[in-house]
C-alpha positions as a printed NumPy array, in Angstrom:
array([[  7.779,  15.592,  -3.93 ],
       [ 10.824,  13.997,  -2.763],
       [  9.751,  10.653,  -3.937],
       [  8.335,  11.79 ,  -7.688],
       [ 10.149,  10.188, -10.399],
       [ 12.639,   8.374,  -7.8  ],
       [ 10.313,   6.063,  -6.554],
       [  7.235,   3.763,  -7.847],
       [  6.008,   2.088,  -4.447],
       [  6.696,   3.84 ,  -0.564],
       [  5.257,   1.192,   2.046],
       [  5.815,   2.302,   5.534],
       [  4.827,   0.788,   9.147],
       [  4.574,   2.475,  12.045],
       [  1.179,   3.203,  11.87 ],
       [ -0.629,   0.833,  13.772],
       [ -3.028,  -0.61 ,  11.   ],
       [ -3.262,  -1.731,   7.019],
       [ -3.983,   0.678,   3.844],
       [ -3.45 ,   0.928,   0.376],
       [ -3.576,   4.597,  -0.833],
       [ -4.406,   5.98 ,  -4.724],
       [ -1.122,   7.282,  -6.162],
       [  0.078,  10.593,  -5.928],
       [  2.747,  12.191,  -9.001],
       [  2.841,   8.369,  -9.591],
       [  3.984,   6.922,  -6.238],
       [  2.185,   4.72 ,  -5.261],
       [  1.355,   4.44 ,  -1.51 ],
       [  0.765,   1.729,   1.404],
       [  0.97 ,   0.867,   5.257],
       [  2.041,  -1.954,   6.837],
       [  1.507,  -1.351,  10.122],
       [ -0.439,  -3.783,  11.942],
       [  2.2  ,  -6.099,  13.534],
       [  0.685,  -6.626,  17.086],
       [  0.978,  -3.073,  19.023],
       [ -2.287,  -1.608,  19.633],
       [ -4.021,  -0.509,  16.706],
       [ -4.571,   3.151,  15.818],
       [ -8.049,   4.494,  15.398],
       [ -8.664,   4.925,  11.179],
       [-10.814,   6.98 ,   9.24 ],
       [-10.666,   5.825,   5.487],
       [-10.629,   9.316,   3.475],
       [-10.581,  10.107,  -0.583],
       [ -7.385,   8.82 ,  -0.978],
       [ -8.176,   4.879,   0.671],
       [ -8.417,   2.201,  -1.491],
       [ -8.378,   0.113,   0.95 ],
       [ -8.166,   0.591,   4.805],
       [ -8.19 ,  -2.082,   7.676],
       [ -8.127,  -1.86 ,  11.724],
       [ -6.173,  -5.158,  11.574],
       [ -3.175,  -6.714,  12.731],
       [ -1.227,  -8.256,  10.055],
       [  1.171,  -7.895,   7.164],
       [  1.922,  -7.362,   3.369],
       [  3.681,  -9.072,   1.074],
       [  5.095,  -7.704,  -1.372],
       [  6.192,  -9.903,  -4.746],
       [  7.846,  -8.085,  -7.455],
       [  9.442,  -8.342, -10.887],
       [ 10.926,  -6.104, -13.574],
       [  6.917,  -5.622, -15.148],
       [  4.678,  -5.743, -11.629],
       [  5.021,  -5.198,  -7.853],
       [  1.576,  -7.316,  -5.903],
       [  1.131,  -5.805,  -2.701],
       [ -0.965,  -8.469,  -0.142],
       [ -2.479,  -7.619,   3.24 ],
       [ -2.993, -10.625,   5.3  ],
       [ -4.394, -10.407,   8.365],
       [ -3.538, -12.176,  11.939],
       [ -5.018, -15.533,  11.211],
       [ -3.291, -15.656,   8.065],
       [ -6.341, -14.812,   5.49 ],
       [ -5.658, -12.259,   2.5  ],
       [ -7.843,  -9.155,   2.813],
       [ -6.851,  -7.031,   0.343],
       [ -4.519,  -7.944,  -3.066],
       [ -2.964,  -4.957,  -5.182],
       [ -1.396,  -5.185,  -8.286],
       [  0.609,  -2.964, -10.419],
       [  2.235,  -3.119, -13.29 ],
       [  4.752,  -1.322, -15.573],
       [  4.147,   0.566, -18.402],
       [  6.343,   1.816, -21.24 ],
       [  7.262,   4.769, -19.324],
       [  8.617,   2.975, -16.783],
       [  5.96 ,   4.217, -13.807],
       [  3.121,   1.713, -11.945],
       [ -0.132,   1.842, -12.676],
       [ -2.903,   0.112, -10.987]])
């Protein structure tokens, strides 16, 4: 809730792997977590668009119309490319 309307895109690390989660209230949702620690056991769930055991990184290219969101993974291949664009309301959409 604290993100709704303030926010289009929330990508966090920590956890030790890669995802791209379906919006919620029109945030969209990823982590970027897979930066060489050990990686974290994952269980993809209803929310997972995408969901990798990896180590790697996202990249994230935006401008005023689209944010792409790129997981690469340790040998430097993409494994999963999202992106979303604006709308006349002003929020993402996939």
């Amino acid at each position: 809730p604290t993100l709704r309307n303030r926010a289009d895109i929330y990508i966090c690390g920590h956890d030790h792997n890669l995802q791209a989660l379906k919006p919620e209230s029109g945030v969209h949702f990823g982590v970027a977590g897979g930066g060489g620690a050990g990686l974290y056991e994952l269980r993809p769930y209803d929310r997972s668009i995408f969901a990798s055991r990896a180590n790697g990184f996202a990249v994230i290219d935006a401008d005023a119309t689209r944010v792409i969101v790129t997981f690469i993974d340790a040998s430097g291949k993409q494994i999963f490319e999202d992106v979303l664009k604006k709308d006349g309301t002003n929020a993402l959409r996939p």
